[in-house]
Short mmCIF file of C-alpha atoms in Angstrom, two decimals:
data_model
loop_
_atom_site.label_atom_id
_atom_site.label_comp_id
_atom_site.label_asym_id
_atom_site.label_seq_id
_atom_site.Cartn_x
_atom_site.Cartn_y
_atom_site.Cartn_z
CA MET R 1 0.18 0.36 -0.12
CA ILE R 2 1.67 3.45 -1.21
CA GLU R 3 0.49 6.32 0.66
CA VAL R 4 -0.02 9.69 -0.39
CA ASP R 5 -1.58 13.32 0.63
CA VAL R 6 -2.70 14.33 -2.44
CA ALA R 7 -3.28 11.29 -5.55
CA ILE R 8 -4.39 13.24 -9.16
CA ILE R 9 -5.84 11.34 -11.62
CA GLY R 10 -5.18 12.08 -14.88
CA GLY R 11 -1.84 14.62 -16.13
CA GLY R 12 -3.84 16.39 -18.37
CA PRO R 13 -4.06 20.27 -18.13
CA ALA R 14 -6.68 20.44 -15.20
CA GLY R 15 -3.96 17.45 -13.70
CA LEU R 16 -1.30 19.14 -13.99
CA ALA R 17 -2.44 22.50 -12.74
CA SER R 18 -3.89 21.09 -9.97
CA ALA R 19 -0.63 19.67 -8.83
CA MET R 20 1.22 22.51 -9.06
CA LYS R 21 -0.79 24.26 -6.86
CA ALA R 22 -1.51 22.11 -4.36
CA CYS R 23 2.74 22.40 -4.36
CA GLU R 24 2.70 25.73 -3.64
CA GLU R 25 0.07 25.57 -0.94
CA GLY R 26 2.44 23.47 0.78
CA VAL R 27 1.43 19.59 0.50
CA LYS R 28 4.47 17.15 0.53
CA ASP R 29 3.49 13.99 -1.31
CA ILE R 30 2.01 14.66 -4.44
CA LEU R 31 1.26 11.55 -6.73
CA ILE R 32 -0.15 12.05 -10.76
CA ILE R 33 -1.55 9.09 -12.23
CA GLU R 34 -1.42 8.72 -15.74
CA ARG R 35 -2.57 7.00 -18.60
CA GLY R 36 -0.23 7.69 -21.36
CA MET R 37 2.89 8.00 -21.72
CA GLU R 38 3.61 11.59 -21.17
CA LEU R 39 1.93 14.08 -19.47
CA GLY R 40 -0.21 16.80 -21.06
CA GLY R 41 -3.29 14.85 -21.64
CA ILE R 42 -4.84 15.51 -25.02
CA LEU R 43 -3.52 19.15 -25.19
CA LEU R 44 -0.01 16.94 -26.88
CA GLN R 45 -2.07 16.51 -30.17
CA CYS R 46 -4.01 19.52 -30.73
CA ILE R 47 -0.97 20.80 -32.04
CA HIS R 48 -2.74 24.19 -33.01
CA ASP R 49 -2.24 28.00 -31.82
CA GLY R 50 -5.18 29.72 -29.37
CA PHE R 51 -4.24 28.40 -26.38
CA GLY R 52 -3.12 30.19 -23.30
CA THR R 53 -4.18 33.67 -24.29
CA PHE R 54 -5.28 34.56 -20.72
CA ILE R 55 -2.99 32.76 -18.54
CA PHE R 56 -0.24 33.34 -20.34
CA GLU R 57 -1.47 36.28 -22.42
CA GLU R 58 -0.29 34.67 -25.73
CA THR R 59 -1.13 32.38 -28.17
CA LEU R 60 0.56 28.88 -27.64
CA THR R 61 -0.05 25.59 -29.46
CA GLY R 62 -1.79 22.51 -27.20
CA PRO R 63 2.07 21.03 -26.82
CA GLU R 64 3.67 24.79 -25.87
CA TYR R 65 1.00 24.95 -23.35
CA ALA R 66 1.37 21.94 -21.92
CA GLN R 67 5.28 21.97 -22.06
CA ARG R 68 4.96 25.38 -19.55
CA TYR R 69 3.26 22.83 -17.23
CA ILE R 70 5.10 19.63 -17.31
CA ASP R 71 8.46 21.92 -16.92
CA GLU R 72 7.01 23.20 -13.95
CA VAL R 73 6.33 20.37 -12.34
CA LYS R 74 9.65 18.70 -12.95
CA LYS R 75 11.07 21.60 -10.69
CA THR R 76 8.93 20.24 -7.71
CA GLY R 77 9.03 17.25 -6.17
CA ILE R 78 5.48 16.22 -7.22
CA ASN R 79 5.54 12.65 -8.41
CA VAL R 80 4.25 11.20 -11.78
CA LYS R 81 3.41 7.48 -12.01
CA LEU R 82 2.96 7.19 -16.01
CA ASN R 83 1.57 4.37 -18.48
CA THR R 84 -1.01 3.69 -14.88
CA MET R 85 -4.64 2.68 -15.46
CA VAL R 86 -6.38 3.65 -12.21
CA LEU R 87 -9.05 0.46 -12.18
CA GLU R 88 -10.87 1.98 -9.36
CA ILE R 89 -11.54 4.63 -6.64
CA ASP R 90 -13.95 4.03 -3.68
CA SER R 91 -14.90 6.39 -1.06
CA ALA R 92 -12.54 5.45 1.30
CA LYS R 93 -9.71 6.74 -1.45
CA ARG R 94 -8.55 4.07 -2.12
CA ILE R 95 -7.14 4.18 -4.97
CA ILE R 96 -6.40 0.51 -7.52
CA ALA R 97 -4.12 1.19 -10.21
CA VAL R 98 -1.84 -1.28 -12.15
CA ASN R 99 0.95 -0.53 -14.65
CA GLN R 100 3.34 -2.78 -16.63
CA GLU R 101 6.59 -2.23 -13.93
CA ASP R 102 4.38 -2.56 -11.01
CA GLY R 103 2.03 -4.55 -11.55
CA LEU R 104 -0.81 -3.68 -9.32
CA LEU R 105 -1.00 -0.85 -7.25
CA GLU R 106 -2.80 0.16 -4.11
CA ILE R 107 -3.00 3.41 -3.41
CA GLU R 108 -4.57 5.58 -0.14
CA ALA R 109 -4.76 9.44 -0.51
CA LYS R 110 -5.65 11.72 2.08
CA ALA R 111 -7.26 13.37 -0.79
CA ILE R 112 -7.87 12.76 -4.37
CA ILE R 113 -8.77 15.03 -7.60
CA LEU R 114 -10.36 13.75 -10.50
CA SER R 115 -8.95 15.02 -13.90
CA MET R 116 -9.66 12.05 -16.28
CA GLY R 117 -11.66 15.03 -18.87
CA CYS R 118 -13.76 13.61 -21.11
CA ARG R 119 -14.07 11.32 -24.04
CA GLU R 120 -15.82 11.27 -27.67
CA ARG R 121 -19.45 10.93 -28.53
CA THR R 122 -18.95 7.88 -31.52
CA ARG R 123 -21.51 6.79 -33.85
CA ALA R 124 -23.30 4.40 -31.70
CA GLN R 125 -24.58 7.53 -29.56
CA ILE R 126 -26.10 9.01 -32.59
CA LEU R 127 -27.06 6.09 -34.27
CA ILE R 128 -26.40 6.70 -37.92
CA PRO R 129 -27.88 3.56 -39.69
CA GLY R 130 -25.78 2.26 -42.33
CA ASP R 131 -23.02 -0.50 -43.00
CA ARG R 132 -20.19 -0.98 -40.49
CA PRO R 133 -16.75 -0.33 -42.61
CA SER R 134 -13.54 0.71 -42.13
CA GLY R 135 -12.82 4.84 -42.10
CA ILE R 136 -15.02 5.83 -39.46
CA TYR R 137 -12.95 7.92 -36.87
CA THR R 138 -13.60 10.37 -34.14
CA ALA R 139 -12.39 14.37 -34.50
CA GLY R 140 -9.80 13.01 -31.97
CA VAL R 141 -9.21 9.64 -33.23
CA ALA R 142 -8.06 10.87 -36.49
CA GLN R 143 -6.06 14.19 -34.86
CA ARG R 144 -3.88 12.07 -33.11
CA TYR R 145 -3.64 9.39 -35.95
CA ILE R 146 -2.26 12.44 -37.80
CA ASN R 147 -0.58 14.75 -35.58
CA ILE R 148 0.99 11.80 -33.20
CA GLU R 149 1.23 8.89 -35.81
CA GLY R 150 1.80 10.96 -38.77
CA VAL R 151 -0.38 8.45 -40.72
CA ILE R 152 -3.49 10.47 -42.72
CA PRO R 153 -6.47 8.31 -42.22
CA GLY R 154 -8.16 8.78 -45.59
CA LYS R 155 -8.20 10.96 -48.51
CA LYS R 156 -11.98 11.97 -49.15
CA VAL R 157 -13.63 13.08 -46.20
CA VAL R 158 -16.66 13.74 -44.73
CA ILE R 159 -17.31 15.97 -41.57
CA LEU R 160 -20.55 15.59 -39.43
CA GLY R 161 -20.70 18.00 -36.73
CA SER R 162 -19.27 21.43 -36.36
CA GLY R 163 -17.42 21.50 -33.17
CA ASP R 164 -14.31 22.76 -32.51
CA ILE R 165 -12.22 19.81 -33.27
CA GLY R 166 -13.80 18.96 -36.24
CA MET R 167 -13.49 22.13 -38.07
CA ILE R 168 -9.98 22.14 -36.75
CA MET R 169 -9.62 18.86 -38.30
CA ALA R 170 -11.52 20.19 -41.63
CA ARG R 171 -8.22 22.29 -41.99
CA ARG R 172 -5.53 19.94 -40.68
CA PHE R 173 -7.02 17.27 -43.77
CA THR R 174 -6.93 19.74 -46.39
CA LEU R 175 -3.64 21.35 -45.72
CA GLU R 176 -2.20 17.22 -45.18
CA GLY R 177 -3.55 17.20 -48.91
CA ALA R 178 -6.89 15.04 -48.10
CA GLU R 179 -10.14 16.51 -49.76
CA VAL R 180 -12.48 17.52 -47.41
CA GLU R 181 -15.76 17.30 -49.18
CA GLY R 182 -17.96 19.43 -46.57
CA VAL R 183 -18.73 19.51 -42.82
CA TYR R 184 -22.61 18.80 -42.11
CA GLU R 185 -23.87 19.87 -39.00
CA VAL R 186 -27.47 18.94 -37.62
CA MET R 187 -28.08 22.40 -36.09
CA SER R 188 -28.81 25.94 -37.73
CA ASN R 189 -25.72 27.31 -35.85
CA PRO R 190 -22.06 26.28 -36.08
CA GLY R 191 -21.15 24.25 -32.97
CA GLY R 192 -17.98 25.86 -32.59
CA LEU R 193 -16.07 29.19 -32.63
CA THR R 194 -16.36 31.73 -35.08
CA ARG R 195 -12.79 31.99 -35.32
CA ASN R 196 -12.33 28.32 -36.08
CA VAL R 197 -15.55 28.86 -38.82
CA VAL R 198 -13.50 31.51 -40.09
CA GLN R 199 -9.88 30.28 -39.99
CA CYS R 200 -10.56 26.66 -40.41
CA VAL R 201 -13.51 26.56 -42.55
CA GLU R 202 -13.95 29.66 -44.87
CA ASP R 203 -10.37 30.35 -45.44
CA TYR R 204 -10.03 26.96 -47.44
CA GLU R 205 -13.32 26.94 -48.95
CA ILE R 206 -14.47 24.01 -47.29
CA PRO R 207 -18.26 23.86 -47.56
CA LEU R 208 -20.49 24.34 -44.31
CA HIS R 209 -23.99 22.73 -44.65
CA LEU R 210 -26.65 24.23 -41.64
CA SER R 211 -29.68 22.23 -40.85
CA HIS R 212 -28.17 18.55 -42.38
CA THR R 213 -26.89 15.22 -41.30
CA ILE R 214 -26.15 12.21 -42.51
CA THR R 215 -28.41 9.61 -42.90
CA ASN R 216 -26.89 6.61 -44.02
CA ILE R 217 -23.44 5.25 -44.20
CA ARG R 218 -22.25 2.94 -47.00
CA GLY R 219 -19.30 0.63 -47.92
CA ARG R 220 -18.31 -2.68 -47.90
CA ARG R 221 -15.10 -2.46 -46.03
CA ARG R 222 -13.98 0.81 -46.13
CA VAL R 223 -16.26 3.60 -46.32
CA GLU R 224 -17.94 4.71 -49.85
CA GLY R 225 -19.73 6.99 -49.52
CA VAL R 226 -22.61 8.85 -47.08
CA THR R 227 -26.16 10.09 -47.66
CA VAL R 228 -26.50 13.19 -46.69
CA ALA R 229 -30.09 15.15 -45.73
CA LYS R 230 -31.41 18.31 -44.47
CA VAL R 231 -33.29 18.83 -41.66
CA ASP R 232 -36.29 20.32 -40.69
CA SER R 233 -36.56 22.44 -37.65
CA GLU R 234 -37.35 19.70 -35.40
CA MET R 235 -34.18 18.31 -36.87
CA ARG R 236 -35.87 15.21 -38.40
CA PRO R 237 -34.30 14.30 -41.70
CA ILE R 238 -36.15 15.39 -44.89
CA LYS R 239 -36.94 12.58 -47.28
CA ASP R 240 -36.39 14.24 -50.98
CA THR R 241 -33.37 16.57 -49.46
CA GLU R 242 -31.40 13.37 -49.71
CA ARG R 243 -28.32 12.77 -51.41
CA PHE R 244 -24.85 10.88 -52.07
CA VAL R 245 -21.65 11.91 -51.25
CA PRO R 246 -18.98 9.72 -52.22
CA CYS R 247 -15.97 9.46 -49.87
CA ASP R 248 -13.92 7.30 -48.05
CA THR R 249 -13.72 8.68 -44.62
CA VAL R 250 -16.32 9.80 -42.47
CA ILE R 251 -15.23 12.26 -39.36
CA LEU R 252 -16.97 13.03 -36.31
CA SER R 253 -17.25 16.01 -34.19
CA VAL R 254 -20.39 15.37 -32.12
CA GLY R 255 -19.70 16.35 -28.76
CA LEU R 256 -17.63 15.49 -25.98
CA ILE R 257 -19.18 13.08 -22.47
CA PRO R 258 -16.63 13.73 -19.22
CA GLU R 259 -15.74 10.25 -18.42
CA ASN R 260 -16.62 9.29 -14.80
CA GLU R 261 -16.97 5.90 -14.68
CA LEU R 262 -13.92 6.34 -12.02
CA SER R 263 -16.37 9.10 -10.25
CA LYS R 264 -19.10 6.42 -10.11
CA SER R 265 -17.23 3.80 -8.42
CA ALA R 266 -16.20 6.17 -5.73
CA ASP R 267 -19.68 7.36 -4.71
CA VAL R 268 -19.42 10.38 -6.21
CA GLY R 269 -22.99 12.50 -6.68
CA MET R 270 -23.39 13.32 -10.62
CA ASP R 271 -25.54 16.16 -12.58
CA PRO R 272 -27.55 14.52 -15.14
CA ILE R 273 -27.13 17.53 -17.46
CA THR R 274 -23.57 18.12 -17.24
CA ASN R 275 -22.71 14.32 -17.19
CA GLY R 276 -19.89 15.35 -14.52
CA PRO R 277 -19.42 15.47 -11.00
CA ILE R 278 -21.92 18.22 -8.67
CA VAL R 279 -19.02 20.01 -6.99
CA ASP R 280 -19.20 23.01 -4.68
CA GLU R 281 -16.62 26.39 -4.79
CA GLN R 282 -13.99 24.53 -3.68
CA MET R 283 -14.53 21.57 -6.49
CA GLN R 284 -14.76 19.55 -3.91
CA THR R 285 -17.74 16.51 -5.04
CA SER R 286 -20.09 14.60 -2.89
CA VAL R 287 -17.59 12.25 -1.05
CA PRO R 288 -15.01 14.44 1.25
CA GLY R 289 -11.72 14.64 0.44
CA ILE R 290 -12.52 13.62 -3.68
CA PHE R 291 -12.43 16.59 -5.74
CA ALA R 292 -12.73 17.09 -9.52
CA CYS R 293 -11.90 19.82 -12.09
CA GLY R 294 -11.27 20.22 -15.42
CA ASN R 295 -13.24 18.29 -18.43
CA VAL R 296 -14.20 15.83 -16.02
CA VAL R 297 -16.76 17.90 -14.80
CA HIS R 298 -17.80 20.06 -17.53
CA VAL R 299 -16.99 20.03 -21.11
CA HIS R 300 -15.26 23.55 -21.21
CA ASP R 301 -14.45 25.36 -24.37
CA LEU R 302 -10.90 27.61 -23.13
CA VAL R 303 -8.12 25.30 -21.41
CA ASP R 304 -7.10 28.57 -19.60
CA ASP R 305 -10.28 27.99 -17.90
CA VAL R 306 -9.03 24.47 -17.07
CA SER R 307 -6.12 25.27 -15.40
CA LYS R 308 -7.95 27.88 -13.33
CA VAL R 309 -10.73 26.10 -12.18
CA ALA R 310 -7.96 23.13 -11.44
CA GLU R 311 -5.92 25.47 -9.33
CA VAL R 312 -9.15 26.13 -7.09
CA ALA R 313 -9.19 22.40 -6.88
CA GLY R 314 -5.54 22.32 -6.19
CA LYS R 315 -6.30 24.62 -3.32
CA GLY R 316 -9.27 23.04 -1.65
CA ALA R 317 -7.47 19.72 -1.78
CA ALA R 318 -4.63 21.12 0.31
CA GLY R 319 -7.29 22.82 2.27
CA TYR R 320 -8.94 19.67 3.24
CA ILE R 321 -6.12 17.90 4.22
CA ASP R 322 -5.15 20.65 7.03
CA GLY R 323 -9.02 20.51 8.15
CA LYS R 324 -9.17 24.21 7.21
CA LEU R 325 -12.28 23.72 4.70
CA LYS R 326 -15.13 24.94 6.97
CA LYS R 327 -18.58 23.52 5.81
CA ARG R 328 -21.91 26.03 6.48
CA ARG R 329 -24.67 23.69 7.81
CA SER R 330 -26.52 23.86 5.21
CA PRO R 331 -25.40 23.69 1.67
CA ILE R 332 -26.60 26.57 -0.60
CA LYS R 333 -28.07 25.40 -4.29
CA VAL R 334 -27.31 27.25 -7.22
CA ARG R 335 -30.07 26.52 -9.87
CA ALA R 336 -30.14 27.39 -13.78
CA GLY R 337 -32.94 30.16 -14.45
CA ARG R 338 -33.77 31.85 -17.58
CA ASN R 339 -31.77 30.69 -20.87
CA VAL R 340 -29.15 28.67 -18.47
CA LYS R 341 -28.53 24.80 -19.19
CA TYR R 342 -26.33 24.31 -16.12
CA VAL R 343 -24.34 26.02 -13.56
CA VAL R 344 -20.82 25.44 -12.26
CA PRO R 345 -20.30 24.73 -9.68
CA GLN R 346 -23.68 23.11 -8.43
CA ILE R 347 -23.66 24.17 -4.33
CA ILE R 348 -21.48 26.28 -2.05
CA HIS R 349 -20.78 25.21 1.06
CA GLY R 350 -18.15 27.74 2.46
CA GLU R 351 -19.55 30.15 5.85
CA LYS R 352 -17.36 33.21 5.02
CA PHE R 353 -15.80 34.12 1.87
CA ASP R 354 -13.09 35.94 1.20
CA GLU R 355 -12.31 35.54 -2.28
CA ASP R 356 -14.43 35.74 -5.34
CA ILE R 357 -16.21 32.77 -7.03
CA ARG R 358 -16.24 32.20 -10.55
CA PHE R 359 -19.64 30.85 -12.04
CA TYR R 360 -19.10 29.26 -15.26
CA LEU R 361 -22.78 28.96 -17.47
CA ARG R 362 -23.89 27.83 -20.31
CA VAL R 363 -26.87 28.75 -22.08
CA LYS R 364 -29.76 26.90 -24.24
CA GLU R 365 -30.14 29.93 -26.92
CA ILE R 366 -28.02 32.32 -28.57
CA GLU R 367 -29.46 36.29 -27.07
CA LYS R 368 -28.48 39.49 -27.51
CA SER R 369 -28.06 42.46 -25.11
CA VAL R 370 -29.10 39.92 -22.32
CA LYS R 371 -28.32 40.57 -18.31
CA THR R 372 -26.81 37.73 -16.43
CA VAL R 373 -29.03 38.05 -12.88
CA VAL R 374 -27.80 36.13 -9.41
CA LEU R 375 -31.09 35.81 -7.83
CA ALA R 376 -30.86 34.73 -3.58
CA ASP R 377 -34.23 34.75 -1.69
CA GLY R 378 -36.11 36.53 -4.70
CA GLU R 379 -33.25 39.51 -4.31
CA ARG R 380 -30.97 40.40 -6.97
CA ILE R 381 -27.89 40.23 -5.97
CA PHE R 382 -25.74 40.70 -9.05
CA GLU R 383 -25.97 42.04 -12.79
CA LYS R 384 -24.42 42.13 -15.48
CA LYS R 385 -24.65 43.14 -19.66
CA ILE R 386 -23.48 40.62 -21.93
CA LYS R 387 -23.75 42.11 -25.56
CA ILE R 388 -24.39 38.64 -26.64
CA VAL R 389 -24.41 34.98 -25.24
CA LYS R 390 -24.13 31.60 -27.38
CA PRO R 391 -24.08 28.42 -26.10
CA PRO R 392 -20.36 27.37 -27.52
CA GLU R 393 -19.78 30.13 -25.90
CA MET R 394 -19.09 29.79 -21.86
CA VAL R 395 -20.49 32.53 -19.64
CA LYS R 396 -18.54 33.55 -16.89
CA LEU R 397 -19.44 35.47 -13.44
CA ASP R 398 -17.03 36.25 -11.35
CA ILE R 399 -19.27 37.11 -8.00
CA SER R 400 -17.16 39.15 -5.44
CA PRO R 401 -16.74 38.10 -1.27
CA ASP R 402 -18.44 40.97 -0.21
CA ILE R 403 -21.90 39.72 -2.27
CA LEU R 404 -21.02 36.71 -1.43
CA ASN R 405 -21.14 37.56 2.58
CA ARG R 406 -24.83 38.33 1.80
CA ILE R 407 -26.67 35.87 0.91
CA THR R 408 -29.25 34.87 3.15
CA GLY R 409 -31.24 31.55 2.56
CA ASP R 410 -30.18 28.43 0.81
CA GLU R 411 -30.87 28.83 -2.91
CA LEU R 412 -29.16 31.27 -5.86
CA ILE R 413 -30.91 31.33 -9.02
CA ILE R 414 -29.08 32.34 -11.97
CA ASP R 415 -31.06 33.72 -15.37
CA VAL R 416 -29.93 35.26 -18.53
CA GLU R 417 -32.88 37.54 -19.00
CA GLY R 418 -33.77 38.92 -22.11
CA GLU R 419 -34.41 42.34 -23.66
CA GLU R 420 -38.11 41.86 -23.65
CA ASP R 421 -37.85 41.17 -19.85
CA GLU R 422 -36.80 44.32 -19.04
CA GLU R 423 -38.88 47.79 -18.68
CA LYS R 424 -38.04 50.03 -21.47
CA PRO R 425 -38.19 53.31 -20.69
CA MET N 1 -14.55 48.75 -60.39
CA LYS N 2 -16.21 48.95 -56.77
CA ARG N 3 -16.27 45.63 -55.79
CA SER N 4 -17.89 44.32 -52.33
CA HIS N 5 -16.26 41.83 -49.18
CA ASN N 6 -18.12 39.82 -47.26
CA PHE N 7 -16.43 39.29 -43.70
CA THR N 8 -17.14 37.57 -39.95
CA CYS N 9 -15.66 39.54 -37.74
CA ILE N 10 -13.45 37.22 -35.24
CA VAL N 11 -12.75 39.92 -32.59
CA CYS N 12 -14.89 39.51 -29.91
CA PRO N 13 -18.14 37.07 -29.80
CA MET N 14 -20.81 39.43 -31.24
CA SER N 15 -19.67 38.02 -35.13
CA CYS N 16 -20.39 40.78 -36.46
CA GLN N 17 -21.23 40.49 -40.39
CA ILE N 18 -18.83 43.46 -41.73
CA GLU N 19 -18.83 44.65 -45.83
CA LEU N 20 -15.94 45.95 -46.92
CA ILE N 21 -16.40 48.34 -50.40
CA GLU N 22 -13.33 49.19 -52.26
CA GLU N 23 -12.18 50.13 -55.45
CA ASP N 24 -8.75 49.35 -57.34
CA ASP N 25 -7.82 48.18 -53.78
CA LYS N 26 -8.44 51.23 -52.12
CA ILE N 27 -10.86 50.58 -49.53
CA LEU N 28 -14.25 53.31 -49.51
CA GLU N 29 -16.27 52.60 -47.00
CA VAL N 30 -16.59 49.86 -44.36
CA ARG N 31 -19.99 48.68 -43.00
CA GLY N 32 -21.84 46.33 -40.35
CA ASN N 33 -19.19 46.30 -37.83
CA GLY N 34 -20.62 47.08 -34.22
CA CYS N 35 -17.10 48.76 -32.89
CA LYS N 36 -13.74 50.24 -34.28
CA ARG N 37 -12.09 46.79 -33.83
CA GLY N 38 -14.25 44.89 -36.25
CA GLU N 39 -12.71 47.95 -39.18
CA GLU N 40 -9.32 47.56 -38.19
CA TYR N 41 -9.84 43.40 -38.61
CA VAL N 42 -11.23 43.67 -41.94
CA THR N 43 -8.77 46.44 -43.26
CA GLU N 44 -6.03 43.97 -42.40
CA GLU N 45 -8.14 41.13 -43.33
CA PHE N 46 -8.76 42.51 -46.42
CA THR N 47 -5.03 44.50 -47.38
CA ASN N 48 -2.68 41.66 -45.87
CA PRO N 49 -4.20 38.61 -44.01
CA VAL N 50 -1.71 36.76 -41.85
CA ARG N 51 -2.28 33.50 -40.21
CA MET N 52 -0.16 31.25 -37.67
CA LEU N 53 0.93 27.91 -39.18
CA THR N 54 1.30 24.86 -37.49
CA THR N 55 1.90 21.19 -38.84
CA THR N 56 4.10 18.39 -38.02
CA ILE N 57 7.07 17.05 -39.25
CA PRO N 58 8.97 13.35 -38.85
CA VAL N 59 11.41 12.67 -36.30
CA GLN N 60 13.81 10.36 -36.62
CA GLU N 61 14.15 8.17 -33.65
CA GLY N 62 11.80 10.12 -31.26
CA ARG N 63 9.63 9.14 -28.92
CA ILE N 64 6.74 9.47 -30.79
CA ALA N 65 6.59 9.69 -34.35
CA MET N 66 6.10 13.72 -35.51
CA LEU N 67 7.13 17.04 -34.23
CA PRO N 68 4.48 19.56 -33.96
CA VAL N 69 6.03 22.93 -34.86
CA ARG N 70 4.36 26.42 -35.91
CA SER N 71 5.59 29.40 -37.55
CA GLU N 72 7.10 32.27 -35.15
CA ARG N 73 4.83 34.54 -36.25
CA PRO N 74 1.71 34.49 -38.57
CA VAL N 75 2.70 33.93 -42.53
CA PRO N 76 0.83 35.68 -45.11
CA LYS N 77 -2.62 33.52 -45.66
CA ASN N 78 -2.12 32.85 -49.06
CA LEU N 79 1.66 31.23 -48.88
CA LEU N 80 0.41 28.58 -46.15
CA ARG N 81 -0.05 25.77 -48.65
CA ARG N 82 3.20 26.95 -50.56
CA CYS N 83 5.06 26.70 -46.30
CA MET N 84 3.13 23.03 -46.19
CA LYS N 85 4.55 21.71 -49.57
CA GLU N 86 8.09 23.40 -48.64
CA LEU N 87 8.03 21.63 -44.89
CA SER N 88 6.93 17.94 -46.25
CA LYS N 89 10.51 17.61 -47.38
CA VAL N 90 11.89 18.64 -43.78
CA ARG N 91 12.67 15.70 -41.22
CA VAL N 92 14.32 16.20 -37.98
CA LYS N 93 16.46 13.89 -35.25
CA ALA N 94 15.86 13.50 -32.01
CA PRO N 95 15.87 15.53 -29.59
CA VAL N 96 14.66 18.41 -30.16
CA ARG N 97 13.84 21.37 -27.77
CA CYS N 98 10.86 23.20 -27.67
CA GLY N 99 11.74 26.50 -29.71
CA ASP N 100 14.05 25.08 -31.65
CA MET N 101 14.23 26.37 -34.98
CA ILE N 102 13.22 23.97 -37.49
CA TYR N 103 13.38 25.97 -40.54
CA GLU N 104 14.76 29.69 -40.85
CA ASN N 105 13.13 32.10 -43.25
CA ILE N 106 10.10 29.94 -44.65
CA LEU N 107 9.65 31.33 -48.53
CA ASP N 108 11.67 34.24 -48.05
CA THR N 109 9.18 35.71 -45.47
CA GLY N 110 11.50 36.30 -42.64
CA VAL N 111 9.22 33.88 -40.44
CA SER N 112 10.95 30.84 -39.00
CA ILE N 113 9.25 27.58 -38.25
CA ILE N 114 10.08 26.46 -34.72
CA SER N 115 9.06 23.50 -32.91
CA SER N 116 6.20 23.58 -30.37
CA ARG N 117 7.39 20.92 -27.74
CA ASP N 118 10.21 18.90 -26.04
CA LEU N 119 11.02 15.29 -28.21
CA SER N 120 12.90 13.31 -26.70
CA ILE N 121 15.52 9.97 -28.30
CA GLY N 122 13.14 7.17 -28.30
CA ASN N 123 11.81 4.18 -30.07
CA CYS N 124 8.39 5.34 -30.89
CA SER N 125 7.67 2.01 -32.95
CA GLU N 126 6.73 0.87 -29.17
CA VAL N 127 4.47 3.41 -28.79
CA ARG N 128 2.30 2.60 -32.27
#
C-alpha cells in the first residue's frame, strides 16, 4: 500500500495545474497518475495555436501550453506515474491502479483530485444507420493519427458536426492534402467558435452545411460514401433532400462527454445535465476529500479556464488535508434559471468568503443584449450586462466576497434575462 | 470597379457581419461593424491577411513519430499551402527542444518555423 497526501487522476491540463497549486499550498506528497506515456493529455495532439491567451497572455500551441506546466512540475517534488491505469477508486479514497512495472498498485490518499477529462461521442451514441465499414473516426482519433502517429486516415473526407475539433480537423486534413467534401451540422448554427468557422472552414473554402445530417453510411470494407439530408426545425431528416456523397472517410465531431467511470465507482454524486460530478466552490464533490476539475466536471471551451479551475481544486485539496475547509450547515444550491442550461459549481459550502467565486454557465440559446442576474431569496444580488450569449461560448461570472457574504437562504438562481424582460424606458 | 467583400468579424463573440467596399484595392467604406476593432480587423483581412501555421514534421529516433511545429509569427494566408509543401521535405532527428529552429525564413517571409515541444530520443515503434 502506497500512502500519499494528494493523488491526482490524469496528467492533462487539469491534473497538472491542480498538482502545481497543491504543491504551492505546501502539500508534500503529491502523485499524478497518468494513463498515457507522457504528461500533457489531449493538449499534446492539439498542435494548433490559440491556447493560453488568458493565462500566459500569448497564443501558444497545445504542446507548448502543456510544456509550460510539465517544466514547472519537473522542478517540484511532485511524483508522476506514467503508463498507469486507475481501475477503481472508492469513497474511502483508496485507489487501485495497474502498470507494467509495478503490477497492481494500491494507493491510499488523504485527498483525490479527479481530472480524467472527457471522451468523444461516437457513432453508436448518435445512431447513424448503415453499414459498418472501416474509415469512420471521431475527430480526436483522426487528430491523434495525423499529429502524433503521422498517418493520414483518408483522402476524401466528410465531417459530421461543427464542433471545434471537427473544424480544426477540416483544416488539418486539407493542409495535409486530403479533400474535405464538407462539414455537416444538424443544428442551425455552428457548434464551435466563430474564429474556427472563419480560419478553419471558410479560409479553405470548405462548404459548411447547417441543418444537415448524415442519414446513412455505405461501404463494404471501407467507407464508400454517405447519404446526407437537410433536417427540418425538429431535426428530422427531410426525405427528398437526400443526396449521396462519395467519400472514404467520415469524421465525427458530435460532442464530448465527461469521463466519470471512476467517479461513479467512488459514489460521487453526479449532475445529469453536465454528466460530471456535482461540485462546490472548492471543486469538492459529494464525497469528502474527493475533488474534481476540468472537463471531467463539464466540457470547457478554453484550456485556460481548465487551468484556472484546477487551481481551485488544488487549493481545496490542500485545505482539506489541513482541516481548513469549513462547511456551513446547509449548503446553498445554485440553480440554472432562464436560458441557462447548467451552472458550475452547483453548490456553495463555505461559511465566509474572502475570494471571488467564479460561476461557469452555459446558455441554451443565442440571445443578444442580455443581463445575467443572480437571485438570492428573490433579491437581485448581482447583475451583469452581456452583448451576446451563445451556447458554444461559456459565460463566466465572478461574484465578489462582499456579495457572497450577504447571501441568506439556501438557494441561488442564475438567470439570463433577455431584452424583452427589461422594462422599457 | 467597385467591389464588395463580406467578412465575419472574430474579434469578439458578437460576430458582426461586415461589408468592405473597395475600388482598385482602395477601401472606400466599411459597414456593419459594431465597433472600431471590427473596422481594423476587416482592413487587415483585406489588405494583408495572415495566419499562424501549425503542422507536424516526421522525427527520426524520437519518442513519438511526429514533431509539432509552428511559425514564430503569422505568415501571409495565401502562402500557407506553399509553406506546407516546403515543410513536407523536412525531417528532424531527436532530441529536439521546444522553441528550436526547424526551418529558417520560410519562403523568404522572414518567419522561421520552430518546434512546439520537447521531444526526447526513443523508439516510437514501441508506442504505436
